[in-house]
Amino acid sequence: MELNRKKGWVILGSILIAILAILTVIGFLFRDDGSLSGFVTEDGQKEYAAAYDEAMNHLPEPVESIKVHTDFGVVQLYKFRESDTPHKTPLLLLPGKGSATPMWEANLSGLLEHRPVYTLDLIGEPGLSTETRRIETAADQAAWLGQVLDQLPESEIHLLGLSFGGWSAANVALKHPEKIHSLILLDPVYVFGPIPLKMILVSIPASVPMVPKPIREKMLSYISGGAEVDDSDPTAKLIETGMRTFKSKLPMPKAIKPERLAELTIPVLGILAGQSTMHHAEKSYQTGMDSLKDPNSEMVVFEDASHAINGEYPKELLETIEAFLAKIE
């Protein structure tokens, strides 16, 4: 059972890797028409909404569902809370590229045993958040997320992000750190190192419509480590539906340089997947060790994990995260 669960999360992580790699290439190949991110058709939006509801049914029941208004759009925010943890500093979870709140299915129950948890759907990505003003820069990305943090009732928050969500967390911490008590970055992209050029080049055939389908599928299989996508899993189905129905117009993440990482004045826990194809784990680990200056910051490598680390190792991640938070709270 555990082996099948890990395999399922490897497949889900493969989908996310493919999305991120493809969008990286598309950003280089295609001109931008200046439109907002959103669903391509009304029918597509309805299909996604049904898949979203199905996936949310597998999560603990949120105690609050909130629409937070920002200068760049309306953010769907959820609060989850266990009755005996209201006094703890909450976590805010930021999902990966092309995903939304349901991707935390493997992690929420464990995290809630220790503290309240917020989740949100990123503006400009498939989910229930909507973009109303074009996000064009990293500063724009930080601005709307900083406005969400400002509207939370708590004075402090722990910010946790996976993949692109990890970049989003580091990006806002550098520009609007006021309420952020700590950063937890799960296999983030463009934070401790770039996406390898090989991944970008290999993804080109998968991102060009005129390339024959068998070639595209072969390249996607290579990108994802040979895994075949099974959309019977509700979260995988949701992500696949978003790929087909939603068009993101977000700018590509701007790589965070080591000297900028050194400017972070809060504790950072960087958790890297040793088998991730989205960066060179050893180099990224060393960058974090050399750049992070807060004495409570840590870098950890899960040697056998893929980019789907949150689903592959939920128990081990929970132990690592809570040990880190216990040290700084």
mmCIF file of C-alpha atoms in Angstrom:
data_model
loop_
_atom_site.group_PDB
_atom_site.id
_atom_site.type_symbol
_atom_site.label_atom_id
_atom_site.label_comp_id
_atom_site.label_asym_id
_atom_site.label_seq_id
_atom_site.Cartn_x
_atom_site.Cartn_y
_atom_site.Cartn_z
ATOM 1 C CA MET A 1 0.000 0.000 0.000
ATOM 2 C CA GLU A 2 2.788 2.426 0.973
ATOM 3 C CA LEU A 3 4.716 1.555 -2.204
ATOM 4 C CA ASN A 4 1.659 2.223 -4.363
ATOM 5 C CA ARG A 5 1.079 5.539 -2.605
ATOM 6 C CA LYS A 6 4.647 6.636 -3.231
ATOM 7 C CA LYS A 7 4.351 5.585 -6.880
ATOM 8 C CA GLY A 8 1.206 7.663 -7.187
ATOM 9 C CA TRP A 9 2.974 10.722 -5.826
ATOM 10 C CA VAL A 10 5.917 10.166 -8.155
ATOM 11 C CA ILE A 11 3.434 10.258 -11.029
ATOM 12 C CA LEU A 12 1.811 13.414 -9.654
ATOM 13 C CA GLY A 13 5.205 15.033 -9.248
ATOM 14 C CA SER A 14 5.992 14.035 -12.821
ATOM 15 C CA ILE A 15 2.984 15.979 -14.033
ATOM 16 C CA LEU A 16 4.143 19.069 -12.133
ATOM 17 C CA ILE A 17 7.661 18.723 -13.521
ATOM 18 C CA ALA A 18 6.315 18.478 -17.049
ATOM 19 C CA ILE A 19 4.130 21.566 -16.543
ATOM 20 C CA LEU A 20 7.011 23.628 -15.176
ATOM 21 C CA ALA A 21 9.437 22.537 -17.883
ATOM 22 C CA ILE A 22 6.936 23.113 -20.681
ATOM 23 C CA LEU A 23 5.985 26.560 -19.395
ATOM 24 C CA THR A 24 9.658 27.451 -19.155
ATOM 25 C CA VAL A 25 10.075 26.713 -22.856
ATOM 26 C CA ILE A 26 6.840 28.410 -23.855
ATOM 27 C CA GLY A 27 8.026 31.558 -22.133
ATOM 28 C CA PHE A 28 11.015 31.611 -24.488
ATOM 29 C CA LEU A 29 9.211 30.573 -27.679
ATOM 30 C CA PHE A 30 5.928 32.463 -27.770
ATOM 31 C CA ARG A 31 5.053 36.153 -27.683
ATOM 32 C CA ASP A 32 2.778 37.446 -24.969
ATOM 33 C CA ASP A 33 -0.522 39.059 -25.982
ATOM 34 C CA GLY A 34 -0.958 40.935 -22.710
ATOM 35 C CA SER A 35 -4.092 39.073 -21.574
ATOM 36 C CA LEU A 36 -4.850 37.907 -18.037
ATOM 37 C CA SER A 37 -4.464 34.370 -16.794
ATOM 38 C CA GLY A 38 -7.704 32.440 -16.802
ATOM 39 C CA PHE A 39 -9.772 29.565 -18.108
ATOM 40 C CA VAL A 40 -9.914 29.309 -21.878
ATOM 41 C CA THR A 41 -13.625 28.448 -22.052
ATOM 42 C CA GLU A 42 -16.633 28.508 -19.748
ATOM 43 C CA ASP A 43 -17.069 24.757 -20.176
ATOM 44 C CA GLY A 44 -13.437 24.241 -19.204
ATOM 45 C CA GLN A 45 -13.949 26.285 -16.064
ATOM 46 C CA LYS A 46 -16.972 24.164 -15.118
ATOM 47 C CA GLU A 47 -15.029 20.961 -15.729
ATOM 48 C CA TYR A 48 -12.198 22.225 -13.539
ATOM 49 C CA ALA A 49 -14.604 23.310 -10.789
ATOM 50 C CA ALA A 50 -16.088 19.805 -10.653
ATOM 51 C CA ALA A 51 -12.619 18.218 -10.447
ATOM 52 C CA TYR A 52 -11.638 20.737 -7.755
ATOM 53 C CA ASP A 53 -14.675 19.896 -5.616
ATOM 54 C CA GLU A 54 -13.925 16.189 -5.949
ATOM 55 C CA ALA A 55 -10.298 16.674 -4.875
ATOM 56 C CA MET A 56 -11.257 18.911 -1.935
ATOM 57 C CA ASN A 57 -13.466 16.125 -0.582
ATOM 58 C CA HIS A 58 -10.285 14.204 0.270
ATOM 59 C CA LEU A 59 -8.974 16.988 2.533
ATOM 60 C CA PRO A 60 -9.937 17.778 6.137
ATOM 61 C CA GLU A 61 -12.880 20.149 6.311
ATOM 62 C CA PRO A 62 -11.669 23.778 6.428
ATOM 63 C CA VAL A 63 -13.032 25.900 9.249
ATOM 64 C CA GLU A 64 -13.010 28.971 6.999
ATOM 65 C CA SER A 65 -13.127 29.638 3.260
ATOM 66 C CA ILE A 66 -12.184 33.245 2.558
ATOM 67 C CA LYS A 67 -11.885 35.439 -0.518
ATOM 68 C CA VAL A 68 -9.016 37.886 -0.001
ATOM 69 C CA HIS A 69 -8.932 40.957 -2.253
ATOM 70 C CA THR A 70 -5.566 42.241 -3.481
ATOM 71 C CA ASP A 71 -4.396 44.747 -6.085
ATOM 72 C CA PHE A 72 -3.868 41.920 -8.584
ATOM 73 C CA GLY A 73 -6.891 39.731 -7.979
ATOM 74 C CA VAL A 74 -9.037 37.782 -5.552
ATOM 75 C CA VAL A 75 -7.308 34.979 -3.640
ATOM 76 C CA GLN A 76 -9.027 31.825 -2.448
ATOM 77 C CA LEU A 77 -7.789 31.173 1.080
ATOM 78 C CA TYR A 78 -8.685 28.329 3.448
ATOM 79 C CA LYS A 79 -8.048 27.918 7.148
ATOM 80 C CA PHE A 80 -7.777 24.467 8.698
ATOM 81 C CA ARG A 81 -7.568 24.103 12.456
ATOM 82 C CA GLU A 82 -7.579 21.332 15.020
ATOM 83 C CA SER A 83 -9.293 22.259 18.300
ATOM 84 C CA ASP A 84 -6.203 21.852 20.514
ATOM 85 C CA THR A 85 -3.704 23.894 18.448
ATOM 86 C CA PRO A 86 -5.158 27.421 18.136
ATOM 87 C CA HIS A 87 -2.317 29.028 20.081
ATOM 88 C CA LYS A 88 0.452 27.908 17.711
ATOM 89 C CA THR A 89 1.831 30.114 14.935
ATOM 90 C CA PRO A 90 0.068 28.959 11.756
ATOM 91 C CA LEU A 91 1.586 27.678 8.547
ATOM 92 C CA LEU A 92 0.579 29.101 5.169
ATOM 93 C CA LEU A 93 1.087 26.573 2.352
ATOM 94 C CA LEU A 94 1.866 27.681 -1.214
ATOM 95 C CA PRO A 95 1.307 25.042 -3.947
ATOM 96 C CA GLY A 96 3.453 24.215 -6.951
ATOM 97 C CA LYS A 97 3.043 25.297 -10.556
ATOM 98 C CA GLY A 98 -0.265 24.256 -12.092
ATOM 99 C CA SER A 99 -1.657 22.976 -8.791
ATOM 100 C CA ALA A 100 -3.878 24.276 -5.998
ATOM 101 C CA THR A 101 -4.917 23.582 -2.393
ATOM 102 C CA PRO A 102 -5.832 19.884 -2.948
ATOM 103 C CA MET A 103 -2.198 19.006 -3.639
ATOM 104 C CA TRP A 104 -1.609 19.084 0.167
ATOM 105 C CA GLU A 105 -3.824 16.043 0.773
ATOM 106 C CA ALA A 106 -0.913 13.926 2.031
ATOM 107 C CA ASN A 107 0.322 16.597 4.458
ATOM 108 C CA LEU A 108 -2.592 18.471 5.983
ATOM 109 C CA SER A 109 -3.739 15.979 8.622
ATOM 110 C CA GLY A 110 -0.237 15.615 10.051
ATOM 111 C CA LEU A 111 0.479 19.330 10.084
ATOM 112 C CA LEU A 112 -2.856 20.040 11.781
ATOM 113 C CA GLU A 113 -1.882 17.875 14.737
ATOM 114 C CA HIS A 114 0.623 20.591 15.644
ATOM 115 C CA ARG A 115 -0.792 23.957 14.524
ATOM 116 C CA PRO A 116 -3.426 25.755 12.429
ATOM 117 C CA VAL A 117 -2.786 25.747 8.684
ATOM 118 C CA TYR A 118 -3.780 28.129 5.915
ATOM 119 C CA THR A 119 -3.692 27.203 2.241
ATOM 120 C CA LEU A 120 -4.303 29.311 -0.830
ATOM 121 C CA ASP A 121 -4.592 29.015 -4.593
ATOM 122 C CA LEU A 122 -2.013 31.132 -6.394
ATOM 123 C CA ILE A 123 -3.183 33.993 -8.602
ATOM 124 C CA GLY A 124 -2.421 33.194 -12.242
ATOM 125 C CA GLU A 125 -2.536 29.413 -11.754
ATOM 126 C CA PRO A 126 -5.406 26.909 -12.022
ATOM 127 C CA GLY A 127 -7.545 27.163 -8.910
ATOM 128 C CA LEU A 128 -10.250 29.366 -7.454
ATOM 129 C CA SER A 129 -8.182 32.560 -7.281
ATOM 130 C CA THR A 130 -8.711 35.059 -10.106
ATOM 131 C CA GLU A 131 -6.365 37.573 -11.709
ATOM 132 C CA THR A 132 -7.889 41.030 -12.266
ATOM 133 C CA ARG A 133 -4.730 43.020 -12.957
ATOM 134 C CA ARG A 134 -1.831 41.712 -14.974
ATOM 135 C CA ILE A 135 1.063 40.278 -12.933
ATOM 136 C CA GLU A 136 4.185 41.247 -14.858
ATOM 137 C CA THR A 137 7.134 41.126 -12.461
ATOM 138 C CA ALA A 138 8.527 39.370 -9.405
ATOM 139 C CA ALA A 139 7.638 42.518 -7.466
ATOM 140 C CA ASP A 140 3.996 42.091 -8.535
ATOM 141 C CA GLN A 141 4.097 38.479 -7.366
ATOM 142 C CA ALA A 142 5.398 39.582 -3.987
ATOM 143 C CA ALA A 143 2.929 42.462 -3.739
ATOM 144 C CA TRP A 144 -0.276 40.432 -3.894
ATOM 145 C CA LEU A 145 1.048 37.726 -1.599
ATOM 146 C CA GLY A 146 2.257 40.352 0.846
ATOM 147 C CA GLN A 147 -1.241 41.853 0.840
ATOM 148 C CA VAL A 148 -2.689 38.448 1.712
ATOM 149 C CA LEU A 149 -0.274 38.152 4.634
ATOM 150 C CA ASP A 150 -1.212 41.644 5.816
ATOM 151 C CA GLN A 151 -4.888 40.640 5.970
ATOM 152 C CA LEU A 152 -4.333 37.546 8.102
ATOM 153 C CA PRO A 153 -5.314 38.164 11.741
ATOM 154 C CA GLU A 154 -2.157 36.598 13.164
ATOM 155 C CA SER A 155 0.894 38.737 13.873
ATOM 156 C CA GLU A 156 3.274 36.049 12.567
ATOM 157 C CA ILE A 157 3.130 33.242 10.030
ATOM 158 C CA HIS A 158 5.368 30.386 8.921
ATOM 159 C CA LEU A 159 5.459 30.298 5.115
ATOM 160 C CA LEU A 160 5.885 26.941 3.394
ATOM 161 C CA GLY A 161 6.089 26.507 -0.387
ATOM 162 C CA LEU A 162 6.717 23.619 -2.759
ATOM 163 C CA SER A 163 8.468 24.003 -6.132
ATOM 164 C CA PHE A 164 7.178 27.259 -7.690
ATOM 165 C CA GLY A 165 5.448 27.911 -4.362
ATOM 166 C CA GLY A 166 8.889 27.780 -2.753
ATOM 167 C CA TRP A 167 10.097 30.481 -5.103
ATOM 168 C CA SER A 168 6.970 32.514 -4.328
ATOM 169 C CA ALA A 169 7.669 32.189 -0.589
ATOM 170 C CA ALA A 170 11.301 33.280 -0.899
ATOM 171 C CA ASN A 171 10.354 36.093 -3.273
ATOM 172 C CA VAL A 172 7.796 37.628 -0.905
ATOM 173 C CA ALA A 173 10.100 37.170 2.112
ATOM 174 C CA LEU A 174 12.752 39.287 0.413
ATOM 175 C CA LYS A 175 10.303 42.105 -0.336
ATOM 176 C CA HIS A 176 7.642 41.935 2.399
ATOM 177 C CA PRO A 177 9.097 40.036 5.379
ATOM 178 C CA GLU A 178 7.210 41.821 8.147
ATOM 179 C CA LYS A 179 4.873 38.989 9.253
ATOM 180 C CA ILE A 180 6.974 36.022 8.134
ATOM 181 C CA HIS A 181 8.519 34.207 11.091
ATOM 182 C CA SER A 182 10.224 31.518 9.007
ATOM 183 C CA LEU A 183 10.477 30.020 5.507
ATOM 184 C CA ILE A 184 10.175 26.334 4.689
ATOM 185 C CA LEU A 185 11.112 25.630 1.064
ATOM 186 C CA LEU A 186 10.315 22.167 -0.327
ATOM 187 C CA ASP A 187 12.412 21.418 -3.409
ATOM 188 C CA PRO A 188 11.989 25.014 -4.618
ATOM 189 C CA VAL A 189 12.809 26.102 -8.161
ATOM 190 C CA TYR A 190 14.967 29.142 -8.970
ATOM 191 C CA VAL A 191 15.918 29.603 -5.304
ATOM 192 C CA PHE A 192 19.075 27.574 -4.676
ATOM 193 C CA GLY A 193 19.893 26.981 -8.336
ATOM 194 C CA PRO A 194 18.523 27.045 -11.901
ATOM 195 C CA ILE A 195 16.506 24.402 -13.692
ATOM 196 C CA PRO A 196 19.107 22.385 -15.646
ATOM 197 C CA LEU A 197 19.402 23.366 -19.304
ATOM 198 C CA LYS A 198 18.951 19.720 -20.294
ATOM 199 C CA MET A 199 15.449 19.741 -18.806
ATOM 200 C CA ILE A 200 14.545 22.866 -20.751
ATOM 201 C CA LEU A 201 15.866 21.482 -24.047
ATOM 202 C CA VAL A 202 14.207 18.090 -23.632
ATOM 203 C CA SER A 203 10.855 19.731 -22.949
ATOM 204 C CA ILE A 204 10.761 21.600 -26.278
ATOM 205 C CA PRO A 205 9.185 18.738 -28.296
ATOM 206 C CA ALA A 206 6.579 18.302 -25.580
ATOM 207 C CA SER A 207 5.523 21.946 -25.775
ATOM 208 C CA VAL A 208 5.157 22.468 -29.542
ATOM 209 C CA PRO A 209 1.731 21.446 -30.919
ATOM 210 C CA MET A 210 2.962 20.535 -34.410
ATOM 211 C CA VAL A 211 5.342 17.883 -33.094
ATOM 212 C CA PRO A 212 3.757 14.396 -33.563
ATOM 213 C CA LYS A 213 1.991 13.095 -30.474
ATOM 214 C CA PRO A 214 4.220 9.985 -30.029
ATOM 215 C CA ILE A 215 7.311 12.208 -29.864
ATOM 216 C CA ARG A 216 5.682 14.590 -27.404
ATOM 217 C CA GLU A 217 4.634 11.683 -25.201
ATOM 218 C CA LYS A 218 8.133 10.204 -25.307
ATOM 219 C CA MET A 219 9.657 13.513 -24.243
ATOM 220 C CA LEU A 220 7.114 13.927 -21.447
ATOM 221 C CA SER A 221 7.953 10.417 -20.262
ATOM 222 C CA TYR A 222 11.647 11.351 -20.195
ATOM 223 C CA ILE A 223 10.950 14.562 -18.287
ATOM 224 C CA SER A 224 8.909 12.652 -15.714
ATOM 225 C CA GLY A 225 11.390 9.827 -15.255
ATOM 226 C CA GLY A 226 9.443 7.298 -17.306
ATOM 227 C CA ALA A 227 6.215 7.506 -15.305
ATOM 228 C CA GLU A 228 2.850 7.217 -17.004
ATOM 229 C CA VAL A 229 0.148 9.642 -15.888
ATOM 230 C CA ASP A 230 -2.864 8.070 -14.184
ATOM 231 C CA ASP A 231 -5.629 10.637 -13.713
ATOM 232 C CA SER A 232 -7.715 8.311 -11.509
ATOM 233 C CA ASP A 233 -6.162 10.082 -8.516
ATOM 234 C CA PRO A 234 -8.319 13.156 -7.746
ATOM 235 C CA THR A 235 -5.355 15.505 -7.353
ATOM 236 C CA ALA A 236 -3.667 14.254 -10.524
ATOM 237 C CA LYS A 237 -6.983 14.563 -12.348
ATOM 238 C CA LEU A 238 -7.336 18.141 -11.106
ATOM 239 C CA ILE A 239 -3.862 19.104 -12.313
ATOM 240 C CA GLU A 240 -4.393 17.451 -15.695
ATOM 241 C CA THR A 241 -7.705 19.270 -16.074
ATOM 242 C CA GLY A 242 -6.014 22.569 -15.281
ATOM 243 C CA MET A 243 -3.370 21.890 -17.940
ATOM 244 C CA ARG A 244 -6.100 21.546 -20.562
ATOM 245 C CA THR A 245 -8.485 24.286 -19.489
ATOM 246 C CA PHE A 246 -6.398 27.095 -17.962
ATOM 247 C CA LYS A 247 -3.948 29.484 -19.588
ATOM 248 C CA SER A 248 -1.398 31.028 -17.231
ATOM 249 C CA LYS A 249 0.200 34.309 -18.309
ATOM 250 C CA LEU A 250 2.497 34.704 -15.322
ATOM 251 C CA PRO A 251 6.064 35.837 -15.967
ATOM 252 C CA MET A 252 8.777 33.229 -15.567
ATOM 253 C CA PRO A 253 10.286 33.228 -12.068
ATOM 254 C CA LYS A 254 13.334 35.418 -11.676
ATOM 255 C CA ALA A 255 16.180 33.352 -10.233
ATOM 256 C CA ILE A 256 17.127 34.394 -6.717
ATOM 257 C CA LYS A 257 20.860 35.032 -6.539
ATOM 258 C CA PRO A 258 22.955 33.785 -3.605
ATOM 259 C CA GLU A 259 23.680 37.331 -2.493
ATOM 260 C CA ARG A 260 19.952 37.958 -2.219
ATOM 261 C CA LEU A 261 19.479 34.791 -0.174
ATOM 262 C CA ALA A 262 22.112 36.147 2.184
ATOM 263 C CA GLU A 263 19.821 39.135 2.843
ATOM 264 C CA LEU A 264 17.140 36.958 4.460
ATOM 265 C CA THR A 265 17.067 37.728 8.176
ATOM 266 C CA ILE A 266 14.625 34.966 9.154
ATOM 267 C CA PRO A 267 15.238 31.234 9.705
ATOM 268 C CA VAL A 268 14.994 29.175 6.520
ATOM 269 C CA LEU A 269 14.534 25.418 6.235
ATOM 270 C CA GLY A 270 15.518 24.264 2.750
ATOM 271 C CA ILE A 271 14.456 20.688 1.980
ATOM 272 C CA LEU A 272 15.758 19.264 -1.288
ATOM 273 C CA ALA A 273 14.862 16.088 -3.162
ATOM 274 C CA GLY A 274 18.015 14.180 -4.049
ATOM 275 C CA GLN A 275 16.454 12.712 -7.205
ATOM 276 C CA SER A 276 14.738 15.902 -8.372
ATOM 277 C CA THR A 277 15.186 16.799 -12.035
ATOM 278 C CA MET A 278 14.435 20.467 -11.364
ATOM 279 C CA HIS A 279 17.882 21.335 -9.997
ATOM 280 C CA HIS A 280 21.237 19.815 -9.076
ATOM 281 C CA ALA A 281 20.631 18.744 -5.488
ATOM 282 C CA GLU A 282 24.250 18.795 -4.338
ATOM 283 C CA LYS A 283 24.958 22.216 -5.831
ATOM 284 C CA SER A 284 21.683 23.604 -4.494
ATOM 285 C CA TYR A 285 22.450 22.245 -1.038
ATOM 286 C CA GLN A 286 25.843 23.928 -1.016
ATOM 287 C CA THR A 287 24.366 27.206 -2.248
ATOM 288 C CA GLY A 288 21.944 27.177 0.650
ATOM 289 C CA MET A 289 24.654 26.326 3.171
ATOM 290 C CA ASP A 290 26.874 29.126 1.879
ATOM 291 C CA SER A 291 24.160 31.773 1.463
ATOM 292 C CA LEU A 292 21.746 31.492 4.387
ATOM 293 C CA LYS A 293 23.069 33.555 7.278
ATOM 294 C CA ASP A 294 20.507 33.143 10.048
ATOM 295 C CA PRO A 295 22.042 30.759 12.637
ATOM 296 C CA ASN A 296 18.814 28.754 12.837
ATOM 297 C CA SER A 297 18.637 28.105 9.087
ATOM 298 C CA GLU A 298 19.036 24.520 7.894
ATOM 299 C CA MET A 299 19.478 22.620 4.634
ATOM 300 C CA VAL A 300 18.315 19.012 4.368
ATOM 301 C CA VAL A 301 18.435 16.528 1.468
ATOM 302 C CA PHE A 302 16.052 13.591 1.139
ATOM 303 C CA GLU A 303 18.354 11.485 -0.997
ATOM 304 C CA ASP A 304 15.753 9.133 -2.522
ATOM 305 C CA ALA A 305 12.964 11.673 -3.007
ATOM 306 C CA SER A 306 11.745 13.046 -6.325
ATOM 307 C CA HIS A 307 10.132 16.435 -6.919
ATOM 308 C CA ALA A 308 6.945 14.876 -5.485
ATOM 309 C CA ILE A 309 8.628 14.874 -2.087
ATOM 310 C CA ASN A 310 5.571 16.095 -0.163
ATOM 311 C CA GLY A 311 3.563 13.014 -1.129
ATOM 312 C CA GLU A 312 6.397 10.496 -1.059
ATOM 313 C CA TYR A 313 7.637 11.276 2.461
ATOM 314 C CA PRO A 314 4.824 13.003 4.404
ATOM 315 C CA LYS A 315 5.758 11.526 7.798
ATOM 316 C CA GLU A 316 9.463 12.276 7.460
ATOM 317 C CA LEU A 317 8.732 15.796 6.224
ATOM 318 C CA LEU A 318 6.409 16.417 9.157
ATOM 319 C CA GLU A 319 9.100 15.357 11.623
ATOM 320 C CA THR A 320 11.709 17.546 9.922
ATOM 321 C CA ILE A 321 9.426 20.572 9.745
ATOM 322 C CA GLU A 322 8.169 20.353 13.309
ATOM 323 C CA ALA A 323 11.683 19.847 14.701
ATOM 324 C CA PHE A 324 12.744 23.013 12.893
ATOM 325 C CA LEU A 325 9.729 24.991 14.114
ATOM 326 C CA ALA A 326 10.156 23.772 17.683
ATOM 327 C CA LYS A 327 13.698 25.134 17.632
ATOM 328 C CA ILE A 328 12.694 28.657 16.558
ATOM 329 C CA GLU A 329 9.384 29.168 18.353
#
